[in-house]
Coordinates of C-alpha atoms in Angstrom, one line a residue:
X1 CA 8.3 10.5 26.2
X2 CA 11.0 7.2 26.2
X3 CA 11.8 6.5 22.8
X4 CA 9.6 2.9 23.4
X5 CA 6.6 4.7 24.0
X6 CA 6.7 7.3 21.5
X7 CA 7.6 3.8 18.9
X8 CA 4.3 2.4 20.7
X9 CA 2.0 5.7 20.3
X10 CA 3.4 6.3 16.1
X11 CA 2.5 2.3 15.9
X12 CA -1.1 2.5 16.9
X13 CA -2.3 4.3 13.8
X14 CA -0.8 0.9 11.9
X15 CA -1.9 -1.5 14.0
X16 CA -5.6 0.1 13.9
X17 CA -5.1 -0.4 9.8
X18 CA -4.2 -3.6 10.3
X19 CA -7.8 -4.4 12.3
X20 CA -9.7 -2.7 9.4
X21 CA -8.0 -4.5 7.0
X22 CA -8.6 -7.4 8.6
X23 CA -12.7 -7.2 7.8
X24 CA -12.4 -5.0 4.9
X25 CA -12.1 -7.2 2.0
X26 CA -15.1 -9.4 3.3
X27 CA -17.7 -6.0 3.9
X28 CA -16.8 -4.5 0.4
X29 CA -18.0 -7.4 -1.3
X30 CA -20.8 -7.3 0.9
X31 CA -21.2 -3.5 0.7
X32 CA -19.9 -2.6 -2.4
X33 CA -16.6 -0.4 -2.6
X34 CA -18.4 2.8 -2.7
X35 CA -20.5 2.4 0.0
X36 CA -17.7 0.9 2.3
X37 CA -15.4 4.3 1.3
X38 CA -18.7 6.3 2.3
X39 CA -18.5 3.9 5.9
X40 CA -15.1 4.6 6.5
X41 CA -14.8 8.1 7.1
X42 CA -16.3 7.6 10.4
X43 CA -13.8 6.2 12.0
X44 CA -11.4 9.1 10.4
X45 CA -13.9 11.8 12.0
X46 CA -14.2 9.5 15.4
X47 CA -10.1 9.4 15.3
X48 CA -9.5 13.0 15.1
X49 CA -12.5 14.2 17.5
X50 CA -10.6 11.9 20.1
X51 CA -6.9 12.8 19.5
X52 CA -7.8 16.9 19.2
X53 CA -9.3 16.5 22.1
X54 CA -6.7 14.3 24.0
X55 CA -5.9 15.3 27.6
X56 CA -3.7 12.3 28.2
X57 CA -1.2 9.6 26.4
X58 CA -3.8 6.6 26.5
X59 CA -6.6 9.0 25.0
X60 CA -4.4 9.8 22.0
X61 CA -3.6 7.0 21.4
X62 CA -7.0 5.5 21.5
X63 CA -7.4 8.3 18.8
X64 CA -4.5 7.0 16.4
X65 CA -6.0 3.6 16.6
X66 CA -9.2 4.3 15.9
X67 CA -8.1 7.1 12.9
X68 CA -6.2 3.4 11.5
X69 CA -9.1 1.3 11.6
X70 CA -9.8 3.9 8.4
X71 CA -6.1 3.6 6.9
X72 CA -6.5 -0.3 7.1
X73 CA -10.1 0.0 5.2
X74 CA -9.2 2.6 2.8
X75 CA -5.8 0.8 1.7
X76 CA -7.4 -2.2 0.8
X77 CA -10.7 -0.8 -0.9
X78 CA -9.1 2.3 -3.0
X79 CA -6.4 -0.3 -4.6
X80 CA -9.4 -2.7 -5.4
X81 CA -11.5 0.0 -6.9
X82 CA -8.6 2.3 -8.5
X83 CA -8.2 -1.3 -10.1
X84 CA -11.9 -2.5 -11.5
X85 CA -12.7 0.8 -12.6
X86 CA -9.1 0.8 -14.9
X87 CA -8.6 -0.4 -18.2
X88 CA -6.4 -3.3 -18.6
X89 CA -3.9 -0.3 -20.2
X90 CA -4.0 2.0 -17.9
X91 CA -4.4 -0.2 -14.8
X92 CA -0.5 0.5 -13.5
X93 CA -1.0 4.1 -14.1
X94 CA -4.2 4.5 -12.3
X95 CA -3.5 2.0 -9.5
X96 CA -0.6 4.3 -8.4
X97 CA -2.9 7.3 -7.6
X98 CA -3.0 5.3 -4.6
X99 CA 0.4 5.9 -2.9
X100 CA 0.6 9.0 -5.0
X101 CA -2.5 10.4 -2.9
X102 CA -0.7 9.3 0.1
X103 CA 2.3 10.6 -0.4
X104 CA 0.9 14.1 -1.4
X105 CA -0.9 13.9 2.5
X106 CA 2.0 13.3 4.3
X107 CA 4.1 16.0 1.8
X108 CA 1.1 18.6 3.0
X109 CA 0.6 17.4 6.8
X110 CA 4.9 17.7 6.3
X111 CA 4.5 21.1 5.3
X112 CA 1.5 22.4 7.9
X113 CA 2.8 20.9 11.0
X114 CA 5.9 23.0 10.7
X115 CA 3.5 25.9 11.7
X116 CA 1.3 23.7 14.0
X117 CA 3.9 21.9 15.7
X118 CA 3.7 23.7 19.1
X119 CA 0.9 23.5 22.1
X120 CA -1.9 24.0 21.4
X121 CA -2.2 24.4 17.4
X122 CA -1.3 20.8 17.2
X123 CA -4.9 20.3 18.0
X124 CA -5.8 21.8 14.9
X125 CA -3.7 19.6 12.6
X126 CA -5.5 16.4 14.3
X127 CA -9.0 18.5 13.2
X128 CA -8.3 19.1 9.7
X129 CA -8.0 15.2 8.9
X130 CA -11.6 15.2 10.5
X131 CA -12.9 18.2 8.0
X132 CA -11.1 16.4 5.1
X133 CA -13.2 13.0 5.8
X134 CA -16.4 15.1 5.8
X135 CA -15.6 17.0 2.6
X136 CA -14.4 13.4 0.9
X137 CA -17.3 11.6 2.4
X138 CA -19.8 14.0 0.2
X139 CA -17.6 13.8 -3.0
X140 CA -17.7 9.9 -2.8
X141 CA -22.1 10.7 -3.7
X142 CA -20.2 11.8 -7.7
X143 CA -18.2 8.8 -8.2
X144 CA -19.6 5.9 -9.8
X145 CA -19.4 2.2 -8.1
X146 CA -17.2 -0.6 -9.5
X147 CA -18.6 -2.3 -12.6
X148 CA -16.7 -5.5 -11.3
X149 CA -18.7 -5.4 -8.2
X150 CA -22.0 -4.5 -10.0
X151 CA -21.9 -7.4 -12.4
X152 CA -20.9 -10.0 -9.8
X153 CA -24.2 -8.9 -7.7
X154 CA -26.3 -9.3 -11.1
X155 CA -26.4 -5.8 -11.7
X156 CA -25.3 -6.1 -15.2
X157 CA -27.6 -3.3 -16.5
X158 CA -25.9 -0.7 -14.0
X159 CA -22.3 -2.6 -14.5
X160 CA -22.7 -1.6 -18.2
X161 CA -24.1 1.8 -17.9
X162 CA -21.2 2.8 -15.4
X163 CA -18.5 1.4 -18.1
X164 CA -20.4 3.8 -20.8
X165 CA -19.6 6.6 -17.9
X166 CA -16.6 5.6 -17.5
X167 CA -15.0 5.1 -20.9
X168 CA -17.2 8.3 -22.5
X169 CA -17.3 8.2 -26.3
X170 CA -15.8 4.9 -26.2
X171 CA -17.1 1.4 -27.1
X172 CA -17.8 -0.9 -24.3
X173 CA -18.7 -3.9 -25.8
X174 CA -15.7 -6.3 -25.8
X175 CA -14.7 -5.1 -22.2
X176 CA -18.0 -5.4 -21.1
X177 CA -17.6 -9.2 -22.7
X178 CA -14.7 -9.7 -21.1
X179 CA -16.2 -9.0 -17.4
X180 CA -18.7 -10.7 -17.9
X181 CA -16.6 -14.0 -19.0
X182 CA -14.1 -13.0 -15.7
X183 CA -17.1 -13.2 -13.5
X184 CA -18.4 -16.4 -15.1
X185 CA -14.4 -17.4 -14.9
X186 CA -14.8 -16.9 -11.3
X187 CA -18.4 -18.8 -10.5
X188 CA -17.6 -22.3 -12.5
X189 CA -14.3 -22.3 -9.7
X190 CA -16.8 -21.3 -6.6
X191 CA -18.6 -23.7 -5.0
X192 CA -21.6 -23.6 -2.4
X193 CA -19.9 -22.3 0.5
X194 CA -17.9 -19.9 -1.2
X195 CA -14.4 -21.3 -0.7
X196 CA -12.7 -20.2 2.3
X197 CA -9.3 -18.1 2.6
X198 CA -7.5 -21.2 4.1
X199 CA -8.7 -23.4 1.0
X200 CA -7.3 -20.7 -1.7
X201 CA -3.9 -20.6 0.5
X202 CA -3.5 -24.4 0.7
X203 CA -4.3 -24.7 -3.0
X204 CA -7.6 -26.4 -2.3
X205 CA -9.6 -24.7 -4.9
X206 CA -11.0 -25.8 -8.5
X207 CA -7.6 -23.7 -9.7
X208 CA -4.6 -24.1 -7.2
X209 CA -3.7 -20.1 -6.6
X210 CA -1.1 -21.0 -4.2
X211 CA 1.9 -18.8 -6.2
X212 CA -0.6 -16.1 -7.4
X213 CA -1.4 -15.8 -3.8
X214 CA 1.9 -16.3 -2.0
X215 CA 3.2 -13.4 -4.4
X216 CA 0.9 -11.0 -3.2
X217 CA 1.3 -12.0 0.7
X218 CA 5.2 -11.6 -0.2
X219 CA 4.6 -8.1 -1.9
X220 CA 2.7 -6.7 0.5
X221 CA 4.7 -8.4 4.0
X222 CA 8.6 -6.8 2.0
X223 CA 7.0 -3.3 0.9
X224 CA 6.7 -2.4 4.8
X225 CA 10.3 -4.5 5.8
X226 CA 12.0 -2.3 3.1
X227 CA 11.7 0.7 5.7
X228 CA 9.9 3.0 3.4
X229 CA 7.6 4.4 6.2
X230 CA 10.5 4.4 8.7
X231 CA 12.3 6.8 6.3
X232 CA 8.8 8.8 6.4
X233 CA 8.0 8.8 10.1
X234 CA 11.4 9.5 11.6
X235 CA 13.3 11.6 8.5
X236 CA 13.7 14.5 10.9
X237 CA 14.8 12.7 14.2
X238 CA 17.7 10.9 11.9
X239 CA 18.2 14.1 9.8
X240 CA 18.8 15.8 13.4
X241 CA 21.4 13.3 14.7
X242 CA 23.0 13.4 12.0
X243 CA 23.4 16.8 12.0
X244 CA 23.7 16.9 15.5
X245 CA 21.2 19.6 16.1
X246 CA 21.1 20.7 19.8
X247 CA 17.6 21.3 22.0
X248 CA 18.2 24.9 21.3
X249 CA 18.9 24.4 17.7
X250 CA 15.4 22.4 17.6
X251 CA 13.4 24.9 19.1
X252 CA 14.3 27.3 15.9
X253 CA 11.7 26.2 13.9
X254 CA 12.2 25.3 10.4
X255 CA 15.5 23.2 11.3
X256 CA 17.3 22.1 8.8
X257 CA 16.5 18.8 9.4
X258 CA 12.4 19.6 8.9
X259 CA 13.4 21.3 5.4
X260 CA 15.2 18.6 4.2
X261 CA 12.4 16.3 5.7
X262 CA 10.0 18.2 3.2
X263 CA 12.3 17.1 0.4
X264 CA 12.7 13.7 1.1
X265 CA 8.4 13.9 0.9
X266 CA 8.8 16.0 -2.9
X267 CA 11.4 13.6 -4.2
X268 CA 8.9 10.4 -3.3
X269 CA 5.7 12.3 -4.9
X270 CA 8.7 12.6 -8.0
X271 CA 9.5 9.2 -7.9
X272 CA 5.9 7.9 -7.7
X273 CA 4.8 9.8 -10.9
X274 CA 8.1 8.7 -12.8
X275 CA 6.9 5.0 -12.0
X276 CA 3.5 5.2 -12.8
X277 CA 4.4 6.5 -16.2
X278 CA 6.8 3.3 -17.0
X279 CA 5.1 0.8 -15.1
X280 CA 2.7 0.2 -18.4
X281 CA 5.4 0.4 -20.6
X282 CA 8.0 -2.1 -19.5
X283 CA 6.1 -3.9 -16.8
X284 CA 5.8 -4.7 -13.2
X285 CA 8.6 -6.8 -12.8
X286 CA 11.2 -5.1 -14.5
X287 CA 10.3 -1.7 -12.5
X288 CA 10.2 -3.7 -9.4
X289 CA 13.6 -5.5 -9.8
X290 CA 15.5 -2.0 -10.5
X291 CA 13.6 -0.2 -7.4
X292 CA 14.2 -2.8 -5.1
X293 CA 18.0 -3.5 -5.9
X294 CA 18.6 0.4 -5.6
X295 CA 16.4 0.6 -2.3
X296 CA 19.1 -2.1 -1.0
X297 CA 22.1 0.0 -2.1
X298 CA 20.9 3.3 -1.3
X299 CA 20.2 1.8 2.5
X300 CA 23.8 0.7 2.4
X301 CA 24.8 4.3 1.5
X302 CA 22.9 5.5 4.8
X303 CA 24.6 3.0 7.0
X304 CA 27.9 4.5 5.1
X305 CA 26.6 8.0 6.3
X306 CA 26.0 6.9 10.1
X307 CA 29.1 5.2 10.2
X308 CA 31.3 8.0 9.1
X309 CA 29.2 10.8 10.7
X310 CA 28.7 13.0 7.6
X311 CA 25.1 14.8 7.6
X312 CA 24.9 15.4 3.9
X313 CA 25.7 12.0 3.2
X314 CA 22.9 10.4 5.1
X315 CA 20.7 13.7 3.8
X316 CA 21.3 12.4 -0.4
X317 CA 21.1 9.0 0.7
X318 CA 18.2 9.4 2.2
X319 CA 16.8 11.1 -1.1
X320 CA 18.2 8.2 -3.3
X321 CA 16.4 5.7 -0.8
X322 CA 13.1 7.9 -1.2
X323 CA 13.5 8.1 -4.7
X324 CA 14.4 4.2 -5.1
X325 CA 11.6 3.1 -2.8
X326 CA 8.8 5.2 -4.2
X327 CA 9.2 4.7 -7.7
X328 CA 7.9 1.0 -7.6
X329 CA 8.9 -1.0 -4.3
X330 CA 6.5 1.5 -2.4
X331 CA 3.2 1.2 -4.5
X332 CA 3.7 -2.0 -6.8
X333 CA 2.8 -4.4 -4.3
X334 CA -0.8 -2.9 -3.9
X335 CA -1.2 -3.5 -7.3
X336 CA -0.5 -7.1 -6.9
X337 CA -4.2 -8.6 -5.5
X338 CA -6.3 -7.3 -7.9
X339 CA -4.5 -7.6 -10.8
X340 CA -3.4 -11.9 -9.7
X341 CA -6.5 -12.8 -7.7
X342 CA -9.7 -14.0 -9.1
X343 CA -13.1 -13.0 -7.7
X344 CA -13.8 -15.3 -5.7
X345 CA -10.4 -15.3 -4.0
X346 CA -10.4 -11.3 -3.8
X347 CA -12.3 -10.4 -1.0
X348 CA -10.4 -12.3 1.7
X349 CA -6.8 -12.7 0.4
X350 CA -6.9 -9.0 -0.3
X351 CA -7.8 -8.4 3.2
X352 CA -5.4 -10.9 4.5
X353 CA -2.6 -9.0 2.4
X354 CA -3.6 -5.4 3.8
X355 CA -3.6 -7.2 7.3
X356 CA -0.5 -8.3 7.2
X357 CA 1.2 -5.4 5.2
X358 CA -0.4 -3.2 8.5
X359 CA 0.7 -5.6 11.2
X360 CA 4.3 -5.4 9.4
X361 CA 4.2 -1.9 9.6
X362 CA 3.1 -1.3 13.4
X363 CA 6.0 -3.3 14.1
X364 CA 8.6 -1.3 11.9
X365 CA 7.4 2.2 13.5
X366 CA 7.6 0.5 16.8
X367 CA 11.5 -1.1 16.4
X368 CA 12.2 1.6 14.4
X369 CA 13.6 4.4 17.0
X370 CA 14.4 1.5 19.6
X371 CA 16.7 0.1 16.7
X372 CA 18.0 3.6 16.9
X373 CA 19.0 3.3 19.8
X374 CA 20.5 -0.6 19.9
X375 CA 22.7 0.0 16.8
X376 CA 22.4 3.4 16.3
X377 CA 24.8 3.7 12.4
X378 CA 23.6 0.3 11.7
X379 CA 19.7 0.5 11.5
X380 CA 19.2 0.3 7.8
X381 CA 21.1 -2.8 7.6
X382 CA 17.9 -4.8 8.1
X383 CA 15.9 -3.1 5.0
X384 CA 19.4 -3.7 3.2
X385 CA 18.6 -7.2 3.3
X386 CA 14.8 -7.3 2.6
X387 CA 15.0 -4.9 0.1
X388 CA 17.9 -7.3 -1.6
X389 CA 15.4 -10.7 -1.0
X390 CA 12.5 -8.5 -2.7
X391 CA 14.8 -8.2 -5.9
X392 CA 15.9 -11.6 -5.7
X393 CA 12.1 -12.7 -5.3
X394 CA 11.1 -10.5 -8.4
X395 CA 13.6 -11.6 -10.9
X396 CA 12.8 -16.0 -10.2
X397 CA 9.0 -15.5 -9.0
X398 CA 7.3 -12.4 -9.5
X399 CA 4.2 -12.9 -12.2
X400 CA 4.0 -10.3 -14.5
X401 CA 0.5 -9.0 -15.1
X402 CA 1.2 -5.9 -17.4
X403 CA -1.6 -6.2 -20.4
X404 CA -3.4 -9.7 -19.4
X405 CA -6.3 -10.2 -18.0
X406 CA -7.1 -11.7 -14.4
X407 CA -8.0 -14.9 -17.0
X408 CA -4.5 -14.7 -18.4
X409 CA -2.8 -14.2 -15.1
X410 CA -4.4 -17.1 -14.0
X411 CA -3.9 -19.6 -16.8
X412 CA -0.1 -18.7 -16.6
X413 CA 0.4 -18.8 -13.0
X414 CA -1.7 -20.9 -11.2
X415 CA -0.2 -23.9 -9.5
X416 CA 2.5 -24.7 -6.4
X417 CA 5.1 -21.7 -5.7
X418 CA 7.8 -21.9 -7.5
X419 CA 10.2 -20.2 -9.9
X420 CA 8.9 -19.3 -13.0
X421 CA 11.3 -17.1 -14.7
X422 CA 15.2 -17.2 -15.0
X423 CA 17.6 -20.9 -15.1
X424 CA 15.3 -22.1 -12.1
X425 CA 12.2 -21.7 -13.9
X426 CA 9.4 -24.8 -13.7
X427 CA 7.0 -25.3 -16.2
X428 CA 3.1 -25.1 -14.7
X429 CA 1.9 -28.7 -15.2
X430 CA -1.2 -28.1 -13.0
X431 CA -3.7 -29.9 -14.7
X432 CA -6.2 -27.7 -12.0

């Protein structure tokens, strides 16, 4: 398989995420998150049954794309609901079960394709995803649905009982309150039609959103440009060049390049718990700007590697880049829409972000091993650059949302983009 078309076939998955995320937002506020999650798995079980099966190229691919339709519905409805069932404490923390779930996947499909790697036990690694969307498909009929979404739908008996569920032994009242007031926040700003995604991106709302939202479309576009999932999807390729493993040394399976793969996949689930226990503590910004600058240097120290043709250099770059990336650059920018975005703006810039983070991503896996091949030492000198813009970004522009409310976030932040911290900041006089 040309290295194009294997690019083209590893890109289908994200480009199916980015067509679910595209009507995702939209159907859980229709739906409700639960119920949408419950929807989903469908096209996880339709995805598999077609690429187990697979007797051709086209039909597995047909299969990956499907099997994304569920990653691109699933990214955007978890990080909603991880979000509205959270206290405003705890929202960091909990928020980045998300890419901590994800990474914990990939760690384990890491580890069992080493043993399911060859014809025709590869069939049965595409079947297990299947069996897993069945099994979480029946646990999702134990979790309770989001309060947010039962009190903006007038269930405000269920919405409190839920939070009495949720926060056992523990009074409700003042958050209950303070939903309540978000929601009605959110209804004096939303007119008769509801107001449409172009409006909220051109500022045309009661409350001009247009930094609030242009942060999140910023997060979410540089997370996947920062070559995070490159790093995840072709570790063992590079890992192999660099060591210059031969076809006989490949067929010898673990290679060293496939161990040190699985590594790479412990030190991010490392990294991912290390940020979710600071990200309360000092705040979104500050764990951004530090995982973002040391994303940009540890991608400099891989081009170092290429350059001078030293496997273990690229190898502990490679870790440092993992470890960078992961601990706040990787899942921070889910955070972002649910924690900045009103209600009535939530449904469809959260989709649009998740669209776009998707898009961005099929095109990465897709350039990523032709890139290999145009510059071959110099690959990572792209995500040296983004990762560089997405620290600059964070220190002049980034809103920090760690202990306000979506009320708060608002007041502070609404109006044209613009700097709002460091010597460039601008004052909001939006009298919206």
């Amino acid at each position: 398989m040309s290295s194009t078309l294997w690019g083209l076939v590893v890109g289908l998955t994200p480009l199916g995420a980015w067509a679910g995320s595209m009507f995702s937002g939209i159907a859980a506020d229709k739906f409700g998150r639960k119920r949408m999650l419950m929807y989903n798995n469908a096209f996880f079980v339709a995805g598999a049954i077609l690429a187990s099966t697979s007797t051709s190229v086209a039909q597995l691919s047909v299969g990956r794309f499907v099997s994304g339709i569920g990653c691109g519905v699933a990214a955007n409805v978890v990080s909603t609901y991880c979000s509205e069932v959270s206290t405003i404490r705890s929202r960091g923390f909990l928020g980045g079960f998300q890419q901590l779930m994800i990474l914990v996947g990939v760690f384990l499909s890491q580890v069992v394709s080493i043993g399911l790697s060859k014809a025709p036990l590869w069939r049965v690694l595409f079947s297990i995803s299947a069996a897993i969307a069945i099994v979480q498909t029946l646990l999702l009929f134990f979790i309770p649905e989001s309060p947010k979404f039962l009190a903006s739908t007038n269930q405000i008996d269920k919405a409190e009982a839920v939070l009495v569920r949720l926060r056992k032994d523990l009074d409700i009242a003042f958050e209950l309150d303070d939903l309540l007031t978000v929601l009605e926040y959110s209804r004096q700003t939303d007119y008769v039609p509801r107001p449409t995604m172009w409006q909220v991106l051109a500022g045309k709302t009661e409350i001009d959103l247009r930094h609030l939202v242009f942060s999140v479309l910023f997060l979410m576009l540089s997370q996947q440009w920062a070559g995070g999932k490159g790093v995840m999807f072709y570790s063992t390729e590079i890992l192999s060049d660099s060591f210059h493993l031969s076809d006989e040394d490949i067929k010898h399976i673990p290679t060293i390049a496939q161990l040190l793969t699985l590594g790479i996949g412990a030190i991010g689930l490392f990294s991912v718990i290390l940020g979710m226990c600071i990200l309360d503590k000092v705040g979104r910004r500050t764990v951004l700007m530090v995982s973002s600058l040391a994303t940009a240097i540890s991608s400099a120290l891989i081009v170092i590697g290429s350059k001078i043709d030293v496997g273990p250099v690229v190898a502990a770059a490679m870790y440092l880049f993992n470890l960078s990336f992961q601990s706040g650059a990787g899942f921070i920018p889910y955070l972002c829409a649910s924690e900045l975005l009103p209600y009535y703006a939530l449904g469809s810039i959260s989709g649009l972000a998740t669209s776009i983070n998707c898009l961005t991503l099929f095109i990465v896996s897709f350039i990523f091993p032709i890139l290999d091949k145009a510059i071959g030492p110099y690959l990572f000198v792209p995500f040296i650059v983004t990762s560089f813009v997405t620290f600059l970004f964070t220190v002049f522009m980034m809103p920090e949302a760690r202990g306000k409310s979506i009320v708060e976030v608002v007041d502070q932040y609404k109006g044209p983009i613009r700097c709002v911290a460091g010597p460039f900041a601008k004052k909001n006089t939006s009298s919206k």
